[in-house]
Amino acid sequence: MLHGRTAHWVSGPLCQSRRRQATCGWLTSLSHTGKSFRHAHTHIHTKREVDSHGVKQVGSAMAPLERLWRHRTDGDCRDALGPTAWVPQGQERGRVGIVVSPPGEFGQSWWEPAGLSGGAPPAWRTLEISSSCLARLSSYTEKMGEEASDDKKPTTKFELERETELRFEVEASQSVQLELLAGMAEIFGTELTRNKKFTFDAGAKVAVFTWHGCSLQLSGRTEVAYVSKDTPMLLYLNTHTALEQMRRQAEKEEERGPRVMVVGPTDVGKSTVCRLLLNYAVRLGRRPTYVELDVGQGSVSIPGTMGALYIERPADVEEGFSIQAPLVYHFGSTTPGTNIKLYNKITSRLADVFNQRCEVNRRASVSGCVINTCGWVKGSGYQALVHAASAFEVDVVVVLDQERLYNELKRDLPHFVRTVLLPKSGGVVERSKDFRRECRDERIREYFYGFRGCFYPHAFNVKFSDVKIYKVGAPTIPDSCLPLGMSQEDNQLKLVPVTPGRDMVHHLLSVSTAEGTEENLSETSVAGFIVVTSVDLEHQVFTVLSPAPRPLPKNFLLIMDIRFMDLK
């Protein structure tokens, strides 16, 4: 079954103990514009004492100020009860900011009084803020800062005619908010809610399509934003309609539903078309299965894996599909060519598991599946596509933007497989290697920290003796050195024990669900992932970053070629 025994360990919300909570870490920088912090404090106070002796140190601005006043007194502000903040007294205008220090250390404040040209610094007062207030204080100031920054963001309104789409890309280090003011619109098949603001982070490439016309508003800096009438959405909708007719026919005749494979070279929008077809199917009450064979992207889990996901609701506009209980297999690299035999083996395994699910779940069988593939379409990559089509017994192959691939598949696949050639969207852009690498890192970071940092992962030590680490695939050696009757392909599925060492730092490890070595580890699903942050050879332990607290669910680990450095 797709849900598996410990599949919940894989998903984003898997760790209930990682709920977003206030930590006891100290606030390092807060700013507040346009209102006095003294007034804001009345909303969060739990303990307040006024010290008329002044402050120990005032200074250190967070942003350049035209006038920065520094004031020092000999009063001792050491505080054993909670962090200390200093704010100016009796001033309702100007910029106020604070730095909160932990107990026993000195805090800092700065203040830019409005319209003050000279004279002695104003009186200051000391506020003792208990630790329980810090999270609410942070939330309040962040909200006020966001509201102030929103007022400064450029805002543009777009009036879209019927069957047109707004395309925009978000600048680096920026975020953009989209709001549907009137009419109806959708993003990759997910309908937008009117008068709700959707936030897109740096690097996002978005296309908002409307069938009947709408009014949109963009707030923030975009790299490009334009309205296009040249869109293949009508062709994509026709494809969905044909698939739905096949599903209805399958219901009547007690057959299985359509199995669709989307293929094409890199950067033609394969993932977008898959998302579109899945969203349209779910909106009609279907429950299709999303199969991810693109190891370089990892939309079901993290890069370097292959998996399947049972889709029960449309994808969220910002976060994508809800990953509650995916079925995930370890591959270990972002390129299928590093171990093509393992890649084909896992493809066959996924097909077998999907067939087993269809036997026990009629709704899943009728809804079928949508298979996303990698962009390697020549040589061994093309053979892998043919193998995937055969393993899943696909009924429809959608080829995006390459007539040569379309004709080759039409020639090599059985005649009953319907091969369709569709154009790519004009909004699809080519991604650089650096951008792909950043997207992979962000995907891994999101696994541990959640969408936009809503989770807090765990760090703990693991003894060398408590786990067994393997790598799938032995190093390539000359054919003359191989045992008699053995080929290089046999080595690609061989399990090689790995001795923990310093070279393991920053590597990702898959936690296998296997109970013992008698099970085929390469064909066993994984429960989740950890990353090695340090190795202590003296004490025979290594430290890991994990989405769930100790202990690990199983003790068989598979090492990846992929590294992740937690720098943010």
XYZ file of C-alpha atoms in Angstrom:
568
model
C 0.000 0.000 0.000
C 1.128 3.515 -0.690
C 0.825 4.641 2.891
C 3.359 2.149 4.264
C 4.157 1.342 7.851
C 6.089 4.430 8.840
C 5.437 6.667 5.879
C 4.238 9.467 8.151
C 7.853 9.890 9.214
C 8.597 11.118 5.685
C 6.026 13.844 5.298
C 6.340 17.489 6.240
C 3.850 17.492 9.140
C 5.165 14.135 10.327
C 6.675 15.426 13.530
C 3.930 16.616 15.816
C 6.557 17.624 18.326
C 7.836 20.160 15.818
C 4.742 22.328 16.045
C 5.560 25.976 15.691
C 6.267 27.188 19.182
C 8.165 30.016 20.794
C 11.702 29.022 21.572
C 13.758 30.269 24.473
C 16.246 31.793 22.069
C 16.614 35.543 22.467
C 15.311 38.160 20.096
C 18.278 39.665 18.361
C 16.754 42.491 16.396
C 13.349 44.110 16.362
C 12.153 47.267 14.718
C 8.970 49.275 14.941
C 8.014 52.181 12.729
C 5.383 54.848 13.103
C 4.136 54.040 16.628
C 5.779 54.299 20.016
C 7.005 51.028 21.426
C 5.671 52.174 24.808
C 2.152 51.970 23.392
C 2.829 48.620 21.727
C 4.084 47.168 24.991
C 0.663 47.552 26.613
C -0.558 44.688 24.430
C 2.064 42.211 25.617
C 2.991 43.131 29.176
C 3.296 40.458 31.825
C 5.883 42.200 34.011
C 7.096 45.784 33.908
C 9.273 47.838 36.235
C 10.446 51.388 35.612
C 14.019 52.204 36.495
C 14.602 55.942 36.892
C 18.386 55.545 36.975
C 18.684 55.333 33.202
C 20.491 52.709 31.177
C 23.952 51.244 31.025
C 24.428 51.507 27.279
C 22.563 53.016 24.367
C 23.732 52.752 20.772
C 24.242 50.396 17.862
C 21.637 51.162 15.185
C 20.140 48.411 13.051
C 19.728 50.715 10.035
C 21.455 54.005 9.075
C 19.895 56.879 11.014
C 20.341 60.595 10.356
C 20.727 61.317 14.060
C 21.761 58.634 16.503
C 21.883 59.596 20.156
C 24.137 57.781 22.556
C 23.664 58.001 26.267
C 25.666 56.325 28.992
C 25.115 56.327 32.736
C 26.703 54.469 35.582
C 23.449 52.744 36.550
C 23.653 48.967 36.644
C 21.062 47.300 34.430
C 21.987 43.710 35.054
C 18.787 41.709 35.370
C 18.413 38.237 36.819
C 14.721 37.902 36.039
C 14.443 38.333 32.288
C 15.822 40.127 29.253
C 15.928 43.898 29.396
C 14.796 46.438 26.795
C 15.165 50.217 26.830
C 12.697 52.591 25.190
C 12.471 56.411 25.126
C 9.897 57.979 27.391
C 7.161 60.329 26.250
C 7.886 60.160 22.546
C 5.080 59.140 20.196
C 6.877 59.897 16.932
C 10.074 58.771 15.281
C 11.718 55.372 14.834
C 12.053 53.147 17.867
C 13.976 49.888 17.947
C 15.313 47.550 20.614
C 17.811 44.798 21.121
C 16.892 42.383 23.896
C 19.695 40.729 25.820
C 19.642 37.538 27.881
C 19.890 37.787 31.696
C 23.202 38.995 33.001
C 24.193 40.814 29.829
C 23.796 44.394 28.671
C 21.093 45.285 26.154
C 21.214 48.075 23.604
C 18.664 50.544 22.278
C 18.532 53.207 19.667
C 16.161 56.021 18.953
C 15.820 58.666 16.258
C 13.643 61.430 17.696
C 11.483 63.270 15.189
C 12.366 66.929 14.771
C 14.997 66.984 17.518
C 18.035 69.050 16.520
C 20.157 69.261 19.637
C 20.324 69.255 23.387
C 20.645 66.584 25.982
C 19.360 63.076 25.286
C 15.846 62.360 26.582
C 15.071 60.308 29.642
C 15.082 56.547 29.177
C 13.337 53.905 31.160
C 14.088 50.228 31.650
C 11.488 47.550 30.963
C 11.929 44.035 32.292
C 10.219 41.647 29.861
C 9.705 38.052 30.912
C 10.761 35.280 28.541
C 7.152 34.294 27.866
C 6.564 37.704 26.281
C 9.318 37.413 23.709
C 7.440 35.363 21.119
C 4.430 37.672 21.253
C 6.741 40.678 21.094
C 8.487 39.237 18.042
C 5.212 38.408 16.323
C 3.847 41.898 16.962
C 6.915 43.738 15.712
C 7.279 41.473 12.682
C 3.656 42.109 11.770
C 4.075 45.862 12.137
C 7.252 45.715 10.082
C 5.496 43.751 7.346
C 2.620 46.235 7.284
C 5.049 49.118 7.017
C 7.041 47.419 4.242
C 3.844 46.497 2.382
C 3.009 50.184 2.134
C 6.315 50.769 0.339
C 5.984 47.884 -2.125
C 5.070 48.850 -5.683
C 1.532 47.769 -6.519
C 0.263 47.008 -10.015
C -3.236 46.089 -11.135
C -3.926 43.885 -14.137
C -7.214 43.471 -15.990
C -7.205 40.086 -17.747
C -9.499 39.229 -20.620
C -10.944 35.752 -21.030
C -8.494 32.916 -21.762
C -5.408 35.000 -20.979
C -2.801 34.628 -18.252
C -0.608 36.860 -16.131
C 3.000 35.649 -15.962
C 5.483 36.975 -13.459
C 8.824 36.066 -11.903
C 9.932 37.196 -8.451
C 13.254 38.976 -8.062
C 16.030 37.546 -5.924
C 15.734 38.386 -2.206
C 12.205 39.675 -2.764
C 8.667 38.421 -2.238
C 5.500 39.246 -4.137
C 1.879 39.177 -3.024
C -0.911 38.320 -5.455
C -4.578 39.143 -4.842
C -7.634 38.316 -6.921
C -9.869 41.390 -6.813
C -12.690 40.296 -9.120
C -13.625 37.409 -11.394
C -12.169 33.899 -11.302
C -8.610 32.713 -11.895
C -6.366 29.706 -11.246
C -2.705 28.845 -10.857
C -1.727 25.509 -12.432
C -5.254 24.196 -11.943
C -5.810 25.476 -8.378
C -8.534 28.107 -8.058
C -7.682 31.381 -6.329
C -9.773 32.683 -3.447
C -11.033 36.190 -3.989
C -9.602 38.988 -1.784
C -6.967 36.675 -0.286
C -3.293 37.532 -0.588
C -0.935 34.796 -1.786
C 2.796 35.230 -1.183
C 5.474 34.002 -3.594
C 9.131 33.951 -2.604
C 12.285 34.804 -4.546
C 12.747 32.877 -7.776
C 9.096 31.872 -8.116
C 7.754 31.677 -11.674
C 3.975 31.911 -11.743
C 1.244 31.923 -14.397
C -2.266 33.039 -13.380
C -4.860 31.940 -15.945
C -8.490 33.019 -16.262
C -11.208 31.426 -18.387
C -13.713 34.266 -18.100
C -11.645 37.355 -17.199
C -10.532 38.758 -13.853
C -8.863 41.621 -12.024
C -5.539 40.970 -10.229
C -3.206 42.986 -8.054
C 0.535 42.392 -7.610
C 2.418 43.912 -4.676
C 6.210 43.698 -4.668
C 9.143 43.744 -7.042
C 8.977 41.347 -9.956
C 11.704 40.554 -12.445
C 9.070 40.507 -15.166
C 5.259 40.691 -15.216
C 3.108 40.653 -18.340
C -0.226 39.411 -19.699
C -0.146 36.844 -22.513
C -2.905 35.753 -24.859
C -0.756 32.998 -26.386
C -1.310 30.107 -23.988
C -1.695 26.319 -24.477
C -4.220 26.028 -21.627
C -7.045 25.084 -24.000
C -4.992 22.146 -25.292
C -4.180 21.064 -21.726
C -7.875 21.260 -20.829
C -8.756 19.117 -23.864
C -6.223 16.536 -22.677
C -7.831 16.496 -19.237
C -11.275 16.109 -20.823
C -10.116 13.104 -22.846
C -8.650 11.506 -19.705
C -11.892 12.085 -17.819
C -13.828 10.363 -20.594
C -11.487 7.385 -20.252
C -12.161 7.315 -16.494
C -15.915 7.316 -17.016
C -15.570 4.535 -19.559
C -13.481 2.554 -17.066
C -16.201 2.970 -14.427
C -18.856 1.607 -16.750
C -16.818 -1.353 -17.961
C -15.183 -2.194 -14.601
C -11.723 -1.513 -16.042
C -8.786 0.482 -14.740
C -8.465 4.194 -15.451
C -5.907 5.971 -17.645
C -2.233 5.950 -16.751
C -0.517 9.001 -18.176
C 3.219 9.624 -18.562
C 4.469 13.163 -19.250
C 7.825 13.282 -21.055
C 10.073 15.853 -22.655
C 13.501 17.482 -22.391
C 14.473 19.711 -19.481
C 12.663 22.999 -18.877
C 9.525 22.396 -20.923
C 7.055 22.428 -18.009
C 6.521 18.694 -17.353
C 5.923 19.167 -13.615
C 3.474 21.996 -14.319
C 1.433 19.874 -16.732
C 1.382 17.018 -14.188
C 0.162 19.386 -11.488
C -2.490 20.770 -13.845
C -3.860 17.348 -14.815
C -3.881 16.175 -11.187
C -5.670 19.306 -9.953
C -8.344 19.097 -12.638
C -8.936 15.416 -11.837
C -9.235 16.026 -8.085
C -11.659 18.894 -8.631
C -13.971 16.392 -10.347
C -13.847 14.051 -7.357
C -11.131 11.710 -8.632
C -8.216 10.383 -6.544
C -5.269 9.999 -8.939
C -1.787 8.906 -7.933
C 1.191 11.134 -8.659
C 4.329 9.161 -9.550
C 7.613 11.084 -9.418
C 10.489 9.597 -11.441
C 12.494 12.829 -11.675
C 15.295 12.258 -9.146
C 16.708 15.738 -9.701
C 13.589 17.524 -8.483
C 11.949 15.546 -5.689
C 8.468 17.080 -5.670
C 7.098 14.125 -3.653
C 9.996 14.029 -1.202
C 13.561 15.355 -1.529
C 15.967 15.232 -4.499
C 17.670 11.884 -4.977
C 14.482 9.894 -4.388
C 11.630 8.383 -6.403
C 8.125 8.091 -5.055
C 4.353 8.134 -5.361
C 1.654 10.218 -3.695
C -2.099 9.635 -3.451
C -3.742 12.965 -4.343
C -6.906 13.737 -2.399
C -7.169 17.528 -2.714
C -5.945 20.241 -5.096
C -2.444 21.581 -4.584
C -2.065 24.596 -2.322
C -1.256 27.745 -4.306
C 1.897 28.433 -2.272
C 2.978 25.071 -0.837
C 1.916 22.591 -3.539
C 0.405 19.163 -2.854
C -0.165 18.035 0.718
C 2.502 15.416 1.431
C 0.913 13.390 4.211
C 1.860 9.799 3.454
C 4.081 9.397 0.390
C 5.745 6.210 -0.723
C 9.439 7.018 -1.192
C 12.428 5.012 -2.411
C 16.105 5.834 -2.094
C 18.067 6.463 -5.283
C 20.951 8.512 -3.891
C 21.786 10.875 -6.744
C 20.209 13.659 -8.790
C 21.090 12.060 -12.139
C 19.665 8.709 -13.318
C 22.847 8.035 -15.290
C 24.876 7.467 -12.127
C 23.091 4.126 -11.648
C 20.651 3.431 -14.466
C 20.033 -0.160 -13.405
C 18.963 0.931 -9.922
C 16.770 3.623 -11.491
C 14.939 1.066 -13.644
C 14.696 -1.341 -10.711
C 12.966 1.254 -8.520
C 10.679 2.222 -11.415
C 9.522 -1.399 -11.665
C 9.077 -1.569 -7.890
C 6.897 1.558 -7.886
C 4.769 0.102 -10.687
C 4.283 -3.142 -8.725
C 3.195 -1.305 -5.578
C 0.812 0.917 -7.562
C -0.752 -2.162 -9.172
C -1.223 -3.706 -5.725
C -2.998 -0.584 -4.524
C -5.288 -0.544 -7.549
C -6.318 -4.129 -6.772
C -7.622 -3.158 -3.326
C -8.766 0.424 -4.022
C -11.291 0.743 -6.826
C -11.317 4.533 -6.701
C -7.548 4.712 -7.131
C -7.727 2.242 -10.001
C -10.355 4.232 -11.915
C -8.581 7.554 -11.285
C -5.304 6.209 -12.676
C -1.945 7.926 -12.307
C 0.110 10.785 -13.704
C 3.831 10.039 -14.076
C 6.450 12.792 -14.137
C 9.790 11.909 -15.739
C 13.274 13.394 -15.903
C 14.549 15.448 -18.824
C 17.094 12.879 -20.026
C 15.568 11.746 -23.331
C 18.549 10.324 -25.263
C 20.483 7.061 -25.061
C 19.967 5.287 -21.752
C 17.550 8.040 -20.714
C 15.262 7.216 -23.627
C 15.452 3.507 -22.791
C 14.471 4.374 -19.213
C 11.358 6.152 -20.548
C 10.385 3.112 -22.596
C 10.965 0.897 -19.556
C 8.764 3.132 -17.372
C 5.982 3.078 -19.978
C 6.148 -0.712 -20.059
C 6.342 -1.154 -16.257
C 3.307 1.058 -15.575
C 1.468 -0.166 -18.686
C 0.671 3.425 -19.630
C -2.276 4.270 -21.853
C -1.295 7.848 -22.779
C 2.085 9.483 -23.289
C 2.122 13.300 -23.384
C 5.220 14.613 -25.170
C 6.048 18.268 -24.576
C 7.763 20.362 -27.207
C 9.925 17.776 -28.985
C 8.698 16.258 -32.212
C 11.674 13.909 -32.483
C 10.903 12.284 -29.122
C 7.228 12.080 -30.098
C 8.008 10.131 -33.280
C 10.500 7.814 -31.558
C 7.981 6.888 -28.859
C 5.219 6.450 -31.404
C 7.500 4.009 -33.224
C 8.726 2.033 -30.195
C 5.645 1.881 -27.965
C 2.731 -0.525 -28.620
C 0.075 0.723 -31.006
C -2.614 0.910 -28.297
C -0.614 3.554 -26.393
C -1.881 6.982 -27.365
C 0.990 9.382 -27.903
C 0.109 13.097 -27.849
C 2.359 16.019 -28.801
C 1.628 19.248 -26.923
C 3.436 22.605 -27.009
C 5.135 24.029 -23.951
C 3.848 27.219 -22.405
C 5.475 30.450 -23.495
C 6.034 31.242 -19.835
C 8.450 28.337 -19.351
C 12.023 29.592 -18.921
C 15.339 27.779 -18.904
C 16.853 27.273 -15.473
C 20.587 27.543 -14.869
C 22.613 24.919 -12.996
C 23.037 27.295 -10.074
C 19.293 27.898 -9.883
C 18.631 24.145 -9.949
C 21.149 23.632 -7.155
C 19.495 26.347 -5.064
C 16.073 24.787 -5.647
C 17.373 21.385 -4.509
C 18.895 22.894 -1.361
C 15.675 24.733 -0.624
C 13.678 21.536 -1.084
C 15.890 19.700 1.425
C 15.770 22.633 3.837
C 11.979 22.630 3.595
C 11.943 18.952 4.542
C 13.729 19.655 7.824
C 12.418 23.123 8.651
C 9.005 23.082 7.001
C 7.478 25.548 4.574
C 8.995 28.962 5.356
C 10.584 27.639 8.525
C 7.457 26.524 10.387
C 9.177 23.476 11.973
C 12.137 23.007 14.284
C 14.232 19.888 13.588
C 16.052 17.860 16.210
C 19.796 17.343 16.624
C 21.177 14.342 18.490
C 24.077 11.896 18.525
C 24.000 8.429 16.987
C 26.520 5.750 17.984
C 28.432 4.019 15.222
C 27.461 0.690 16.762
C 23.715 1.472 16.687
C 23.373 1.738 12.908
C 24.520 0.032 9.730
C 25.272 2.285 6.768
C 25.315 1.103 3.160
C 25.788 2.563 -0.277
C 23.903 1.072 -3.223
C 26.287 0.373 -6.084
C 29.948 -0.586 -6.015
C 32.621 1.560 -7.681
C 33.290 0.847 -11.355
C 36.309 -1.389 -11.998
C 37.843 -2.667 -15.250
C 36.067 -5.633 -16.823
C 39.299 -7.635 -16.624
C 39.186 -7.425 -12.825
C 35.639 -8.738 -12.530
C 34.956 -12.342 -11.462
C 34.174 -14.779 -14.237
C 30.611 -14.380 -15.510
C 30.005 -11.093 -13.693
C 29.224 -7.797 -15.462
C 29.437 -4.141 -14.448
C 25.651 -3.993 -14.126
C 25.759 -6.540 -11.314
C 27.823 -4.088 -9.282
C 25.204 -1.334 -9.660
C 22.805 -3.101 -7.291
C 25.414 -4.341 -4.823
C 25.225 -3.116 -1.218
C 28.566 -1.762 -0.044
C 29.048 -1.266 3.743
C 30.184 2.242 4.684
C 32.440 2.904 7.653
C 31.524 6.199 9.376
C 34.193 8.856 8.909
C 34.716 12.565 8.558
C 33.987 12.383 4.829
C 30.379 11.571 5.773
C 29.760 15.099 7.092
C 26.878 16.956 5.332
C 25.769 13.800 3.511
C 22.107 12.878 3.501
C 21.149 9.450 4.836
C 17.921 7.618 4.051
C 16.411 5.667 6.933
C 15.238 2.349 5.447
C 12.135 0.550 6.703
C 13.874 -2.825 6.261
C 13.881 -5.141 9.266
C 17.068 -6.936 8.293
C 19.681 -7.410 5.622
C 17.775 -10.355 4.207
C 15.384 -7.779 2.738
C 16.467 -6.035 -0.447
C 17.393 -2.604 0.888
C 17.417 -0.993 -2.544
C 13.787 -2.016 -3.106
C 12.553 -1.161 0.384
C 10.804 2.156 1.012
C 12.369 4.700 3.325
C 10.881 6.174 6.503
C 12.626 9.521 6.246
C 15.964 11.294 6.027
C 18.676 12.678 8.280
C 21.772 14.729 7.528
C 25.138 14.255 9.241
C 26.366 17.524 10.763
C 29.525 16.249 12.509
C 31.497 13.067 13.212
C 33.364 12.363 16.447
C 35.800 9.533 15.790
C 37.140 9.591 19.333
C 33.759 8.871 20.932
C 32.481 6.843 17.960
C 29.355 8.982 17.433
C 28.045 11.265 14.724
C 25.564 14.124 15.103
C 22.536 14.275 12.842
C 19.781 16.721 11.985
C 16.464 14.884 12.063
C 12.813 15.857 11.519
C 11.774 13.713 14.497
C 13.298 13.155 17.944
C 15.428 10.177 18.841
C 15.536 7.249 18.443
C 15.709 6.506 14.744
C 12.805 4.264 13.629
C 15.200 1.737 12.046
C 18.944 1.164 12.108
C 19.607 0.586 8.384
C 20.821 3.743 6.645
C 21.548 4.366 2.956
C 24.016 7.131 2.157
C 23.405 9.594 -0.682
C 25.823 11.392 -2.948
C 23.880 14.563 -2.146
C 25.233 16.955 0.462
C 23.298 19.571 2.399
C 24.952 22.388 4.331
C 22.595 24.146 6.723
C 23.848 27.696 6.250
C 20.633 29.685 6.714
